[in-house]
Amino acid sequence: RLVSPDGRVGMIVPNKFFHTRAGGRLRELLTRTTRLYEVIDFGDAKLFHQATNYSCIVFLSGQPSPGITYRPTDAHLTFHDAVEVSCPQLSSSTWTFTSGDAREVLARLEAVGVPLKSIRKRFGTGVQTGADRILTLDADSTQALGLEQGLLRPILRGRDVRRFAVDRMGAKSLIFPY
């Protein structure tokens, strides 16, 4: 509402609003007003020192837009293939920015697949320590501190899991005394 008819505004915001339940109202507002015209998504690139958040830049116009240009990039602004999405393709439901072939495959999967939410009501997030620097240690640190193996559990963090593979280099353990 604050943008003039000829104006434009860009904001850095977390990209998790694309897919979280809490982002549904924002997605609904953005699709209803059709003012969103471009998204630059940094994916899981770490942009801000000592902050783990996944960011994107959303650009809004004072005029309605027929579609959105989605541009995935990395922290060095190396842009990948842009995806054009028409506004009617988006709603308050989860946003997935895919191009022709990938969009067609996803549509076929949705048509025949069973959504995970129909199988399980809630998925746990596993252990969340809130003090990673204190409670997660590498192998050398656990040995140097002489910690009992019974108090330790191996953990994988999001950055350790990649498509079709798990990176166990630098694996850490969590102090878990229960």
PDB file of C-alpha atoms in Angstrom:
ATOM      1  CA  ARG A   1       0.000   0.000   0.000  1.00  0.00           C
ATOM      2  CA  LEU A   2       2.913   2.353   0.551  1.00  0.00           C
ATOM      3  CA  VAL A   3       4.378   1.953  -2.942  1.00  0.00           C
ATOM      4  CA  SER A   4       3.325   4.648  -5.416  1.00  0.00           C
ATOM      5  CA  PRO A   5       1.717   3.463  -8.676  1.00  0.00           C
ATOM      6  CA  ASP A   6       5.034   3.963 -10.491  1.00  0.00           C
ATOM      7  CA  GLY A   7       7.168   2.782  -7.584  1.00  0.00           C
ATOM      8  CA  ARG A   8       9.060  -0.386  -6.850  1.00  0.00           C
ATOM      9  CA  VAL A   9      10.426  -1.852  -3.651  1.00  0.00           C
ATOM     10  CA  GLY A  10      12.739  -4.731  -2.836  1.00  0.00           C
ATOM     11  CA  MET A  11      13.114  -6.453   0.522  1.00  0.00           C
ATOM     12  CA  ILE A  12      15.430  -9.145   1.831  1.00  0.00           C
ATOM     13  CA  VAL A  13      13.280 -11.723   3.597  1.00  0.00           C
ATOM     14  CA  PRO A  14      13.629 -15.378   4.627  1.00  0.00           C
ATOM     15  CA  ASN A  15      12.717 -17.677   1.737  1.00  0.00           C
ATOM     16  CA  LYS A  16      10.981 -20.130   4.034  1.00  0.00           C
ATOM     17  CA  PHE A  17       7.685 -18.337   3.438  1.00  0.00           C
ATOM     18  CA  PHE A  18       7.578 -20.237   0.090  1.00  0.00           C
ATOM     19  CA  HIS A  19       6.765 -23.478   1.871  1.00  0.00           C
ATOM     20  CA  THR A  20       5.906 -23.073   5.561  1.00  0.00           C
ATOM     21  CA  ARG A  21       2.399 -23.184   6.935  1.00  0.00           C
ATOM     22  CA  ALA A  22       3.080 -19.866   8.692  1.00  0.00           C
ATOM     23  CA  GLY A  23       3.824 -18.271   5.297  1.00  0.00           C
ATOM     24  CA  GLY A  24       0.399 -19.158   3.850  1.00  0.00           C
ATOM     25  CA  ARG A  25      -1.184 -15.786   4.595  1.00  0.00           C
ATOM     26  CA  LEU A  26       1.752 -13.922   3.078  1.00  0.00           C
ATOM     27  CA  ARG A  27       1.623 -16.120  -0.047  1.00  0.00           C
ATOM     28  CA  GLU A  28      -2.119 -15.456  -0.268  1.00  0.00           C
ATOM     29  CA  LEU A  29      -1.601 -11.684   0.057  1.00  0.00           C
ATOM     30  CA  LEU A  30       1.155 -11.634  -2.564  1.00  0.00           C
ATOM     31  CA  THR A  31      -0.872 -13.662  -5.073  1.00  0.00           C
ATOM     32  CA  ARG A  32      -4.098 -11.733  -4.426  1.00  0.00           C
ATOM     33  CA  THR A  33      -2.517  -8.311  -4.925  1.00  0.00           C
ATOM     34  CA  THR A  34      -0.310  -9.487  -7.858  1.00  0.00           C
ATOM     35  CA  ARG A  35       2.291  -6.843  -7.022  1.00  0.00           C
ATOM     36  CA  LEU A  36       5.160  -9.332  -6.736  1.00  0.00           C
ATOM     37  CA  TYR A  37       7.119  -9.396  -9.993  1.00  0.00           C
ATOM     38  CA  GLU A  38      10.536 -10.870  -9.173  1.00  0.00           C
ATOM     39  CA  VAL A  39      12.190 -13.141  -6.613  1.00  0.00           C
ATOM     40  CA  ILE A  40      15.935 -13.612  -6.288  1.00  0.00           C
ATOM     41  CA  ASP A  41      16.423 -16.718  -4.165  1.00  0.00           C
ATOM     42  CA  PHE A  42      19.751 -17.447  -2.477  1.00  0.00           C
ATOM     43  CA  GLY A  43      18.617 -20.970  -1.528  1.00  0.00           C
ATOM     44  CA  ASP A  44      20.670 -22.262   1.372  1.00  0.00           C
ATOM     45  CA  ALA A  45      23.607 -19.871   0.820  1.00  0.00           C
ATOM     46  CA  LYS A  46      24.810 -18.230   4.007  1.00  0.00           C
ATOM     47  CA  LEU A  47      24.665 -14.486   3.356  1.00  0.00           C
ATOM     48  CA  PHE A  48      24.956 -12.983   6.796  1.00  0.00           C
ATOM     49  CA  HIS A  49      27.909 -13.642   9.082  1.00  0.00           C
ATOM     50  CA  GLN A  50      26.962 -15.673  12.177  1.00  0.00           C
ATOM     51  CA  ALA A  51      23.347 -16.075  11.065  1.00  0.00           C
ATOM     52  CA  THR A  52      21.859 -19.204   9.611  1.00  0.00           C
ATOM     53  CA  ASN A  53      18.886 -18.037   7.639  1.00  0.00           C
ATOM     54  CA  TYR A  54      17.962 -18.677   4.065  1.00  0.00           C
ATOM     55  CA  SER A  55      17.247 -15.462   2.239  1.00  0.00           C
ATOM     56  CA  CYS A  56      15.635 -14.150  -0.874  1.00  0.00           C
ATOM     57  CA  ILE A  57      14.909 -10.706  -2.245  1.00  0.00           C
ATOM     58  CA  VAL A  58      11.320 -10.013  -3.231  1.00  0.00           C
ATOM     59  CA  PHE A  59      10.518  -7.148  -5.578  1.00  0.00           C
ATOM     60  CA  LEU A  60       7.100  -5.520  -5.563  1.00  0.00           C
ATOM     61  CA  SER A  61       5.608  -2.980  -7.934  1.00  0.00           C
ATOM     62  CA  GLY A  62       2.937  -0.346  -7.541  1.00  0.00           C
ATOM     63  CA  GLN A  63       1.199  -1.894 -10.566  1.00  0.00           C
ATOM     64  CA  PRO A  64      -0.200  -5.430 -10.892  1.00  0.00           C
ATOM     65  CA  SER A  65       2.141  -7.890 -12.558  1.00  0.00           C
ATOM     66  CA  PRO A  66       1.044 -10.720 -14.876  1.00  0.00           C
ATOM     67  CA  GLY A  67       3.799 -12.981 -13.614  1.00  0.00           C
ATOM     68  CA  ILE A  68       6.843 -13.482 -11.478  1.00  0.00           C
ATOM     69  CA  THR A  69      10.422 -14.033 -12.547  1.00  0.00           C
ATOM     70  CA  TYR A  70      12.120 -16.434 -10.141  1.00  0.00           C
ATOM     71  CA  ARG A  71      15.932 -16.259 -10.237  1.00  0.00           C
ATOM     72  CA  PRO A  72      17.892 -18.776  -8.164  1.00  0.00           C
ATOM     73  CA  THR A  73      21.412 -17.630  -7.305  1.00  0.00           C
ATOM     74  CA  ASP A  74      24.203 -18.217  -4.835  1.00  0.00           C
ATOM     75  CA  ALA A  75      26.010 -15.944  -2.389  1.00  0.00           C
ATOM     76  CA  HIS A  76      28.271 -14.706  -5.218  1.00  0.00           C
ATOM     77  CA  LEU A  77      25.297 -13.708  -7.386  1.00  0.00           C
ATOM     78  CA  THR A  78      25.934 -16.445  -9.924  1.00  0.00           C
ATOM     79  CA  PHE A  79      22.485 -16.680 -11.447  1.00  0.00           C
ATOM     80  CA  HIS A  80      21.014 -19.946 -12.667  1.00  0.00           C
ATOM     81  CA  ASP A  81      18.181 -20.446 -15.147  1.00  0.00           C
ATOM     82  CA  ALA A  82      15.315 -18.069 -14.417  1.00  0.00           C
ATOM     83  CA  VAL A  83      11.779 -19.434 -14.223  1.00  0.00           C
ATOM     84  CA  GLU A  84       8.758 -17.458 -15.358  1.00  0.00           C
ATOM     85  CA  VAL A  85       5.604 -18.162 -13.353  1.00  0.00           C
ATOM     86  CA  SER A  86       2.233 -16.644 -14.134  1.00  0.00           C
ATOM     87  CA  CYS A  87       0.363 -15.254 -11.130  1.00  0.00           C
ATOM     88  CA  PRO A  88      -2.593 -17.667 -11.490  1.00  0.00           C
ATOM     89  CA  GLN A  89      -0.180 -20.593 -10.966  1.00  0.00           C
ATOM     90  CA  LEU A  90       0.517 -19.407  -7.419  1.00  0.00           C
ATOM     91  CA  SER A  91      -1.788 -19.411  -4.412  1.00  0.00           C
ATOM     92  CA  SER A  92      -1.620 -19.598  -0.634  1.00  0.00           C
ATOM     93  CA  SER A  93      -0.412 -23.195  -1.047  1.00  0.00           C
ATOM     94  CA  THR A  94       3.286 -23.986  -1.098  1.00  0.00           C
ATOM     95  CA  TRP A  95       5.210 -22.276  -3.879  1.00  0.00           C
ATOM     96  CA  THR A  96       7.437 -24.392  -6.107  1.00  0.00           C
ATOM     97  CA  PHE A  97       9.300 -22.565  -8.839  1.00  0.00           C
ATOM     98  CA  THR A  98       9.989 -25.052 -11.621  1.00  0.00           C
ATOM     99  CA  SER A  99      10.169 -24.835 -15.377  1.00  0.00           C
ATOM    100  CA  GLY A 100       8.353 -26.832 -18.093  1.00  0.00           C
ATOM    101  CA  ASP A 101       9.633 -30.428 -17.813  1.00  0.00           C
ATOM    102  CA  ALA A 102      10.104 -30.383 -14.049  1.00  0.00           C
ATOM    103  CA  ARG A 103       6.672 -28.799 -13.563  1.00  0.00           C
ATOM    104  CA  GLU A 104       5.105 -31.549 -15.688  1.00  0.00           C
ATOM    105  CA  VAL A 105       6.842 -34.315 -13.705  1.00  0.00           C
ATOM    106  CA  LEU A 106       5.732 -32.769 -10.395  1.00  0.00           C
ATOM    107  CA  ALA A 107       2.137 -32.517 -11.652  1.00  0.00           C
ATOM    108  CA  ARG A 108       2.171 -36.208 -12.617  1.00  0.00           C
ATOM    109  CA  LEU A 109       3.617 -37.186  -9.238  1.00  0.00           C
ATOM    110  CA  GLU A 110       0.966 -35.165  -7.425  1.00  0.00           C
ATOM    111  CA  ALA A 111      -1.746 -36.832  -9.510  1.00  0.00           C
ATOM    112  CA  VAL A 112      -0.739 -40.379  -8.560  1.00  0.00           C
ATOM    113  CA  GLY A 113       1.187 -39.918  -5.315  1.00  0.00           C
ATOM    114  CA  VAL A 114       0.067 -39.858  -1.711  1.00  0.00           C
ATOM    115  CA  PRO A 115       1.008 -36.635   0.125  1.00  0.00           C
ATOM    116  CA  LEU A 116       3.151 -37.174   3.216  1.00  0.00           C
ATOM    117  CA  LYS A 117       0.703 -35.101   5.265  1.00  0.00           C
ATOM    118  CA  SER A 118      -1.931 -37.806   4.691  1.00  0.00           C
ATOM    119  CA  ILE A 119       0.421 -40.451   6.090  1.00  0.00           C
ATOM    120  CA  ARG A 120       1.726 -38.574   9.107  1.00  0.00           C
ATOM    121  CA  LYS A 121       0.179 -35.620  10.920  1.00  0.00           C
ATOM    122  CA  ARG A 122       3.424 -34.162  12.216  1.00  0.00           C
ATOM    123  CA  PHE A 123       7.097 -34.753  11.555  1.00  0.00           C
ATOM    124  CA  GLY A 124       9.569 -34.227  14.354  1.00  0.00           C
ATOM    125  CA  THR A 125      12.627 -32.087  13.847  1.00  0.00           C
ATOM    126  CA  GLY A 126      14.935 -34.262  15.879  1.00  0.00           C
ATOM    127  CA  VAL A 127      17.153 -32.848  18.581  1.00  0.00           C
ATOM    128  CA  GLN A 128      17.402 -29.062  18.649  1.00  0.00           C
ATOM    129  CA  THR A 129      20.045 -28.038  21.132  1.00  0.00           C
ATOM    130  CA  GLY A 130      20.001 -24.269  20.818  1.00  0.00           C
ATOM    131  CA  ALA A 131      23.669 -24.398  21.854  1.00  0.00           C
ATOM    132  CA  ASP A 132      25.393 -26.113  18.948  1.00  0.00           C
ATOM    133  CA  ARG A 133      28.856 -24.736  19.766  1.00  0.00           C
ATOM    134  CA  ILE A 134      28.655 -26.234  23.260  1.00  0.00           C
ATOM    135  CA  LEU A 135      26.812 -29.496  22.710  1.00  0.00           C
ATOM    136  CA  THR A 136      28.039 -30.627  19.291  1.00  0.00           C
ATOM    137  CA  LEU A 137      31.650 -31.698  19.007  1.00  0.00           C
ATOM    138  CA  ASP A 138      33.945 -33.182  16.397  1.00  0.00           C
ATOM    139  CA  ALA A 139      35.764 -36.480  17.002  1.00  0.00           C
ATOM    140  CA  ASP A 140      39.032 -34.814  18.132  1.00  0.00           C
ATOM    141  CA  SER A 141      37.216 -32.687  20.728  1.00  0.00           C
ATOM    142  CA  THR A 142      35.285 -35.622  22.194  1.00  0.00           C
ATOM    143  CA  GLN A 143      38.541 -37.577  22.537  1.00  0.00           C
ATOM    144  CA  ALA A 144      40.435 -34.620  24.047  1.00  0.00           C
ATOM    145  CA  LEU A 145      37.665 -34.061  26.608  1.00  0.00           C
ATOM    146  CA  GLY A 146      37.547 -37.774  27.447  1.00  0.00           C
ATOM    147  CA  LEU A 147      33.785 -37.960  27.046  1.00  0.00           C
ATOM    148  CA  GLU A 148      32.088 -41.331  27.485  1.00  0.00           C
ATOM    149  CA  GLN A 149      30.835 -42.778  24.199  1.00  0.00           C
ATOM    150  CA  GLY A 150      27.523 -43.607  25.897  1.00  0.00           C
ATOM    151  CA  LEU A 151      26.824 -39.861  26.242  1.00  0.00           C
ATOM    152  CA  LEU A 152      27.350 -39.153  22.545  1.00  0.00           C
ATOM    153  CA  ARG A 153      25.051 -39.581  19.553  1.00  0.00           C
ATOM    154  CA  PRO A 154      26.170 -39.088  15.952  1.00  0.00           C
ATOM    155  CA  ILE A 155      24.307 -36.270  14.229  1.00  0.00           C
ATOM    156  CA  LEU A 156      23.784 -35.019  10.704  1.00  0.00           C
ATOM    157  CA  ARG A 157      23.099 -31.367  10.085  1.00  0.00           C
ATOM    158  CA  GLY A 158      21.268 -29.993   7.067  1.00  0.00           C
ATOM    159  CA  ARG A 159      24.528 -29.106   5.341  1.00  0.00           C
ATOM    160  CA  ASP A 160      25.689 -32.752   5.687  1.00  0.00           C
ATOM    161  CA  VAL A 161      22.792 -34.121   3.650  1.00  0.00           C
ATOM    162  CA  ARG A 162      22.839 -33.735  -0.100  1.00  0.00           C
ATOM    163  CA  ARG A 163      20.696 -35.178  -2.807  1.00  0.00           C
ATOM    164  CA  PHE A 164      21.362 -38.930  -2.932  1.00  0.00           C
ATOM    165  CA  ALA A 165      24.301 -38.721  -0.504  1.00  0.00           C
ATOM    166  CA  VAL A 166      25.360 -37.997   3.055  1.00  0.00           C
ATOM    167  CA  ASP A 167      28.648 -36.190   3.719  1.00  0.00           C
ATOM    168  CA  ARG A 168      30.200 -37.783   6.790  1.00  0.00           C
ATOM    169  CA  MET A 169      33.421 -35.762   6.565  1.00  0.00           C
ATOM    170  CA  GLY A 170      33.695 -33.680   9.679  1.00  0.00           C
ATOM    171  CA  ALA A 171      30.826 -35.606  11.266  1.00  0.00           C
ATOM    172  CA  LYS A 172      29.903 -34.400  14.705  1.00  0.00           C
ATOM    173  CA  SER A 173      28.496 -35.922  17.839  1.00  0.00           C
ATOM    174  CA  LEU A 174      25.896 -34.503  20.164  1.00  0.00           C
ATOM    175  CA  ILE A 175      26.203 -34.700  23.950  1.00  0.00           C
ATOM    176  CA  PHE A 176      22.938 -36.444  24.794  1.00  0.00           C
ATOM    177  CA  PRO A 177      22.891 -37.692  28.399  1.00  0.00           C
ATOM    178  CA  TYR A 178      19.380 -39.189  28.412  1.00  0.00           C
TER     179      TYR A 178
END
